[in-house]
Tab-separated table of C-alpha atoms in Angstrom:
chain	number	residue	atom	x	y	z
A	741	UNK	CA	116.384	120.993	73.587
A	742	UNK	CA	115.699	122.125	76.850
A	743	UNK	CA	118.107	124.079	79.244
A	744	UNK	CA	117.734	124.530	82.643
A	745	UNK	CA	115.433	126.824	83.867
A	746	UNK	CA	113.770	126.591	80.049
A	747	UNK	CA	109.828	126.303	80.773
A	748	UNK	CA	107.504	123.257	79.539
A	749	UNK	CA	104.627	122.749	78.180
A	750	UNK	CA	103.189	119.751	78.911
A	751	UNK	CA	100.082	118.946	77.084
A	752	UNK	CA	99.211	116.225	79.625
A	753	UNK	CA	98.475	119.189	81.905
A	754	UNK	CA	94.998	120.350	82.143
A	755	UNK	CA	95.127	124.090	81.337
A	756	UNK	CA	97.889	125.971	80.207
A	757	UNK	CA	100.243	124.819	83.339
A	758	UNK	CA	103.999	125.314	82.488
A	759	UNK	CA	106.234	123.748	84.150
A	760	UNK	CA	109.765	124.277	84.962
A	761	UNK	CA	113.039	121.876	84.881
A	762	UNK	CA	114.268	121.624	88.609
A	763	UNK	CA	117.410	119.301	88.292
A	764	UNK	CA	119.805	118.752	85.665
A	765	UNK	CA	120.952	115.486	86.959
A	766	UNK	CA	119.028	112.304	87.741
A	767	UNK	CA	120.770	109.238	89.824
A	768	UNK	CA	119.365	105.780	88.729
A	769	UNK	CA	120.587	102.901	91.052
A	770	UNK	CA	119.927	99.551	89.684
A	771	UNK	CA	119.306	97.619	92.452
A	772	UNK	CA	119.631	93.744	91.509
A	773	UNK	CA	121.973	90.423	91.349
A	774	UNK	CA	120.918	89.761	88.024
A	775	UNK	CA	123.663	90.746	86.020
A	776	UNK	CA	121.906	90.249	82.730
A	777	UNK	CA	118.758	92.394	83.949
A	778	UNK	CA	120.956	94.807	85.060
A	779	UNK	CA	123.115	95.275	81.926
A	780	UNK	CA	119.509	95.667	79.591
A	781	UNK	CA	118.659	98.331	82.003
A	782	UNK	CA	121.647	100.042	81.756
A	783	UNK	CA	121.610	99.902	78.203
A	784	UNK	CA	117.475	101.438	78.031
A	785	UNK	CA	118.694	104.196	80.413
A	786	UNK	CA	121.210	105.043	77.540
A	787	UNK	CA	118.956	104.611	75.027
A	788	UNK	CA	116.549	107.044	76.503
A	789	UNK	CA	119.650	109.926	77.115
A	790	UNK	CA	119.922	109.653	73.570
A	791	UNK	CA	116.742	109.696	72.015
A	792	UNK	CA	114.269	111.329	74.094
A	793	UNK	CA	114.738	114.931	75.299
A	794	UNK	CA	117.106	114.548	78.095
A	795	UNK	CA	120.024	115.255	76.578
A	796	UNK	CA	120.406	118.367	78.896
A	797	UNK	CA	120.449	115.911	82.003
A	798	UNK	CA	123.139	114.100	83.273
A	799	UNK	CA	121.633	110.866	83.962
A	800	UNK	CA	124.226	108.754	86.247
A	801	UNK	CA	123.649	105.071	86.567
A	802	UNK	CA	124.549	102.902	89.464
A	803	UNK	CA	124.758	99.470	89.632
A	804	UNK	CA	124.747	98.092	93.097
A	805	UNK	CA	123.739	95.170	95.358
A	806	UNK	CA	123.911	96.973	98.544
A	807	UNK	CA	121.112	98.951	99.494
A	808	UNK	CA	123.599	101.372	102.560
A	809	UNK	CA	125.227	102.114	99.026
A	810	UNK	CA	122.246	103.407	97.576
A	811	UNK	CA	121.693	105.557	101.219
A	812	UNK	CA	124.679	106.923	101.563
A	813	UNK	CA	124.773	108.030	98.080
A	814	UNK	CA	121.430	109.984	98.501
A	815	UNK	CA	122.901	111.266	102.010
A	816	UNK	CA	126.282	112.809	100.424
A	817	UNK	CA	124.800	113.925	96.343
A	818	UNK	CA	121.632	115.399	97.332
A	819	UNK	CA	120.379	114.585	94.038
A	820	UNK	CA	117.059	113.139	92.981
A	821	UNK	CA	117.556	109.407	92.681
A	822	UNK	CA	115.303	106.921	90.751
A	823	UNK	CA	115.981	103.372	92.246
A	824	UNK	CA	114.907	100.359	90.280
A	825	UNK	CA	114.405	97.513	92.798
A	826	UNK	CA	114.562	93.785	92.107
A	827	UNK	CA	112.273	92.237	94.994
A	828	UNK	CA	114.000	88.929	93.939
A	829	UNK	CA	117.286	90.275	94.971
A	830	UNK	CA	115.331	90.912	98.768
A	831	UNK	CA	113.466	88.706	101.022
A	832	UNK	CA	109.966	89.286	102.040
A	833	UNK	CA	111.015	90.144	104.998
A	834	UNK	CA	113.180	92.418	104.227
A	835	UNK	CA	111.217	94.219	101.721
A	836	UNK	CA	109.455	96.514	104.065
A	837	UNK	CA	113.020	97.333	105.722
A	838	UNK	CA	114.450	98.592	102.529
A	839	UNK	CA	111.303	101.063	102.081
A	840	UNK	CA	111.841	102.170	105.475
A	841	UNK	CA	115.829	103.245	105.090
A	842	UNK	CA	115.375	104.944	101.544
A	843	UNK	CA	112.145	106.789	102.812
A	844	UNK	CA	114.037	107.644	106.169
A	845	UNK	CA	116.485	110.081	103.537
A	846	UNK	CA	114.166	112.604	102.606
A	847	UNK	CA	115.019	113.131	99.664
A	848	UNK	CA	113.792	113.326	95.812
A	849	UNK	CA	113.374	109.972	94.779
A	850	UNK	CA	110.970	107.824	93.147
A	851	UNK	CA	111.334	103.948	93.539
A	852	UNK	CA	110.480	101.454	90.348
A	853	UNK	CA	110.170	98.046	91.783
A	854	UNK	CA	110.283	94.875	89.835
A	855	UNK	CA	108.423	91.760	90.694
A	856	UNK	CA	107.828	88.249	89.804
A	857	UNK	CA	104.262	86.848	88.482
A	858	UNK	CA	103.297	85.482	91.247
A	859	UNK	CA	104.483	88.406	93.261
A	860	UNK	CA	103.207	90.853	90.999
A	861	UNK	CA	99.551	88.757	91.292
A	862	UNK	CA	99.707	88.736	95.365
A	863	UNK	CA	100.881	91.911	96.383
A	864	UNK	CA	100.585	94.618	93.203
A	865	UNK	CA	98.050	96.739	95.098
A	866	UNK	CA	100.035	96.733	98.273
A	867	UNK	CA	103.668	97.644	96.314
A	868	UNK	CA	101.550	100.312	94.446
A	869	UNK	CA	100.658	101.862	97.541
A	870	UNK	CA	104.168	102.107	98.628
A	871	UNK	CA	106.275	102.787	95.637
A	872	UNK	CA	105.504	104.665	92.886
A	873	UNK	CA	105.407	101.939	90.209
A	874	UNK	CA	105.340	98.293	89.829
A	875	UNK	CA	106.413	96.264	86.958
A	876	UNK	CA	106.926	92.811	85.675
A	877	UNK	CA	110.292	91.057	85.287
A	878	UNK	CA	108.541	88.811	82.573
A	879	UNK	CA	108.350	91.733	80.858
A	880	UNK	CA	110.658	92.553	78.144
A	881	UNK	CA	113.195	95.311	79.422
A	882	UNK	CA	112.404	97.410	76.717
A	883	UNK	CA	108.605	97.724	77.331
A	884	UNK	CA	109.825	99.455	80.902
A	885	UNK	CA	110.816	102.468	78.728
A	886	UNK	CA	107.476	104.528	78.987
A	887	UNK	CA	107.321	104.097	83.092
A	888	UNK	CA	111.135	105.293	82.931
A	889	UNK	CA	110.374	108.283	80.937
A	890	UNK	CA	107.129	109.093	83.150
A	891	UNK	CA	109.162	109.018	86.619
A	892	UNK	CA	111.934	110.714	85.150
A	893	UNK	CA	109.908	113.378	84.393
A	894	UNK	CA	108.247	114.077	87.336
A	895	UNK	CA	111.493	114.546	88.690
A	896	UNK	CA	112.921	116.889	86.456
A	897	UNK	CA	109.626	119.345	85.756
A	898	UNK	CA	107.853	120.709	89.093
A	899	UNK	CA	106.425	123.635	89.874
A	900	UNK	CA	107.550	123.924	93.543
A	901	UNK	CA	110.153	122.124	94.699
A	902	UNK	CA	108.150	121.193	97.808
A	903	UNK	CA	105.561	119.606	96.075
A	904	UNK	CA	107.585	116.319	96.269
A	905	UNK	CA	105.972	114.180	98.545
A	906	UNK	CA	102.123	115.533	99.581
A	907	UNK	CA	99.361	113.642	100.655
A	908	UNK	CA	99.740	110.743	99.526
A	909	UNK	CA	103.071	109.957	100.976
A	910	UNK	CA	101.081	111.022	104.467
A	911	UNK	CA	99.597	106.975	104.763
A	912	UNK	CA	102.460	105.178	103.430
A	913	UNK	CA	104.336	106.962	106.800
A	914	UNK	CA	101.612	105.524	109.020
A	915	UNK	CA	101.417	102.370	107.521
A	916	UNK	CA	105.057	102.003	108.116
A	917	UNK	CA	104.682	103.099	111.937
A	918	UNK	CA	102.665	99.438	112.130
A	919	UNK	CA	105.099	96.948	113.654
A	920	UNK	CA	105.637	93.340	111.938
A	921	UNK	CA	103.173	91.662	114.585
A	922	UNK	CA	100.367	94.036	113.636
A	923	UNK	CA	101.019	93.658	110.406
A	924	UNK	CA	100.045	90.355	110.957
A	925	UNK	CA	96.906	91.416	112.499
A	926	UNK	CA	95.942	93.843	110.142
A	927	UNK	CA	96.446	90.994	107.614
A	928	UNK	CA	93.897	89.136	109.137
A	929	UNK	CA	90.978	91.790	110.238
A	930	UNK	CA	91.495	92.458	106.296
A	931	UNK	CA	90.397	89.288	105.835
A	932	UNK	CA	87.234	89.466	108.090
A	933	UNK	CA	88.331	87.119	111.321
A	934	UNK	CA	87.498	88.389	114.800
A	935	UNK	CA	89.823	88.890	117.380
A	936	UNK	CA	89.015	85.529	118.943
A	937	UNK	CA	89.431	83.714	115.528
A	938	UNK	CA	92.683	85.614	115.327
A	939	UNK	CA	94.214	84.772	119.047
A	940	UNK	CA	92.901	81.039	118.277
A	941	UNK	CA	95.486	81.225	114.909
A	942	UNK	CA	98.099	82.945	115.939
A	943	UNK	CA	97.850	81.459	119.788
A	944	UNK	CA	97.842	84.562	121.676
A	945	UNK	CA	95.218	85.526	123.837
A	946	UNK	CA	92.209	87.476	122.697
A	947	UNK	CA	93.351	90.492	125.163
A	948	UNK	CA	96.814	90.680	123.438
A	949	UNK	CA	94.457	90.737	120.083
A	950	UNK	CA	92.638	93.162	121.472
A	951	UNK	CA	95.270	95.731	122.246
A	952	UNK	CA	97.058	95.159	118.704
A	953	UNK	CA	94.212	96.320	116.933
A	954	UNK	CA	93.145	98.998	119.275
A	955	UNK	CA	97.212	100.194	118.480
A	956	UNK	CA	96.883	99.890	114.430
A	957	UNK	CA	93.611	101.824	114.911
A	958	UNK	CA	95.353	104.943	116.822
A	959	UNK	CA	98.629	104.211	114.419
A	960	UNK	CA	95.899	104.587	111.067
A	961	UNK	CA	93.618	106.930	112.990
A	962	UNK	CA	90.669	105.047	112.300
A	963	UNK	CA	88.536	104.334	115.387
A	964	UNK	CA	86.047	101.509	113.660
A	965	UNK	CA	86.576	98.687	111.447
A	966	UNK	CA	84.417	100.323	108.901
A	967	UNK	CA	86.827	102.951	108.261
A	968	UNK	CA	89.573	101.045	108.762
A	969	UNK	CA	88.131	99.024	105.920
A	970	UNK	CA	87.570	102.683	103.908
A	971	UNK	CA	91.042	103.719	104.183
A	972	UNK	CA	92.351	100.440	102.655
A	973	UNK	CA	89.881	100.955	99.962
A	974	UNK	CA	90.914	103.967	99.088
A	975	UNK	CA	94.424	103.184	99.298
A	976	UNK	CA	93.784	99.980	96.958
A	977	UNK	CA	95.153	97.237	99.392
A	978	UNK	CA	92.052	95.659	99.643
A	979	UNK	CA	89.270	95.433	96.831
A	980	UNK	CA	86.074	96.898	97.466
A	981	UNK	CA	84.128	93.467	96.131
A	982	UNK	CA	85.373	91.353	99.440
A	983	UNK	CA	84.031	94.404	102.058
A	984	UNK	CA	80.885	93.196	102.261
A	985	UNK	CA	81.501	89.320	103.022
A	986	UNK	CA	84.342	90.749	105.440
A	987	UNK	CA	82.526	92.768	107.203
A	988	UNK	CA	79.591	90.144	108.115
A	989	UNK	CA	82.251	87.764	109.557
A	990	UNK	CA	83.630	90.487	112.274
């Protein structure tokens, strides 16, 4: 068993890296109106306490339907918090707003969010660019027990605690800056239309086009389509196989 403090091997490390247990408590909020979903998660989270090597670790579980509940928590513990998100419990709309108020803590958290099929099929590479892991609900509760253990984990074992959040969490912070009418745009220069396809569909003018994309260009700092189209590439929110055909119809 490990203590606090007690140093880790982890063979998944390349070299002889050892890391070191940071926390000795881990907040999960369950974050759904599914009652029965909730309950089987409650019950893995147990399961793991007790058989894997966590028995050190307090793990506290929260159920809640309220995501200020889940803030204010964060605000007042200070712990690191693992929040398991049922996007059927939120509205599309709301979806980026929720992202926006747990990211606006600061804290050390990593967010498991649970989708639908058809969900999962639309909008997988955009969720996995903003939380750190997306999983089925058609998936049996028990086969979320490996991404559990992996998050947990790289809460508990760091070697700084400042390495939480790096580069990575750099873009999702600019993509975030993007109000819901550019999002709109972006949406659709993704797709390949021109600004005068775009002001024809959305019936705005081609000027007001014009200065929304010239705004999620300085927002992304990109300065061309092209590497507008590179960044969401790299980022996995578009796939690489549409570029070309996008790119001809600008």
């Amino acid at each position: 068993m490990l203590n606090i403090g007690d140093s880790y091997n982890n063979n998944g490390l390349n070299g002889d890296a050892m890391l070191y247990r940071s926390w000795n408590r881990v907040d999960f909020f369950i974050f759904t109106e599914d009652n029965l979903l909730s309950h089987s998660i409650t019950k893995l989270l147990i399961d793991i306490k007790e058989k894997a090597d966590f028995c050190s670790v307090d793990i506290n579980i929260i159920e809640t339907r309220k995501v200020s509940d889940i803030v204010l928590s964060m605000l007042n513990k200070h712990s690191p918090s693992i929040i398991i998100i049922d996007f059927d419990t939120v509205f599309f709309a709301e979806k980026i707003r929720v992202y926006e108020r747990f990211n606006a803590v600061h804290g050390c958290f990593k967010t498991i969010v649970l989708c639908n099929e058809k969900e999962y099929s639309n909008f997988n590479a955009l969720y996995g660019a903003l939380f750190d892991k997306v999983l089925r609900k058609k998936d049996v509760v028990a086969s979320y027990y490996s991404s559990l253990i992996s998050e947990l984990n790289s809460l508990l074992y760091s070697q700084s605690l400042n390495n939480y959040g790096g580069e990575g969490e750099s873009y999702k912070h600019r993509f975030f800056t993007l109000t819901p009418r550019e999002g709109v745009i972006l949406r659709r220069i993704m797709s390949g239309m021109s600004n005068a396809q775009i002001a024809n569909e959305l019936y705005i003018s081609i000027k007001t086009v014009s200065t929304h994309r010239s705004n999620i260009y300085d927002k992304l700092n990109v300065k061309t389509v092209g590497e507008l189209y590179n960044l969401l590439i790299r980022e996995s929110l578009i796939d690489s196989n549409v570029i070309n055909l996008s790119l001809q119809q600008v």
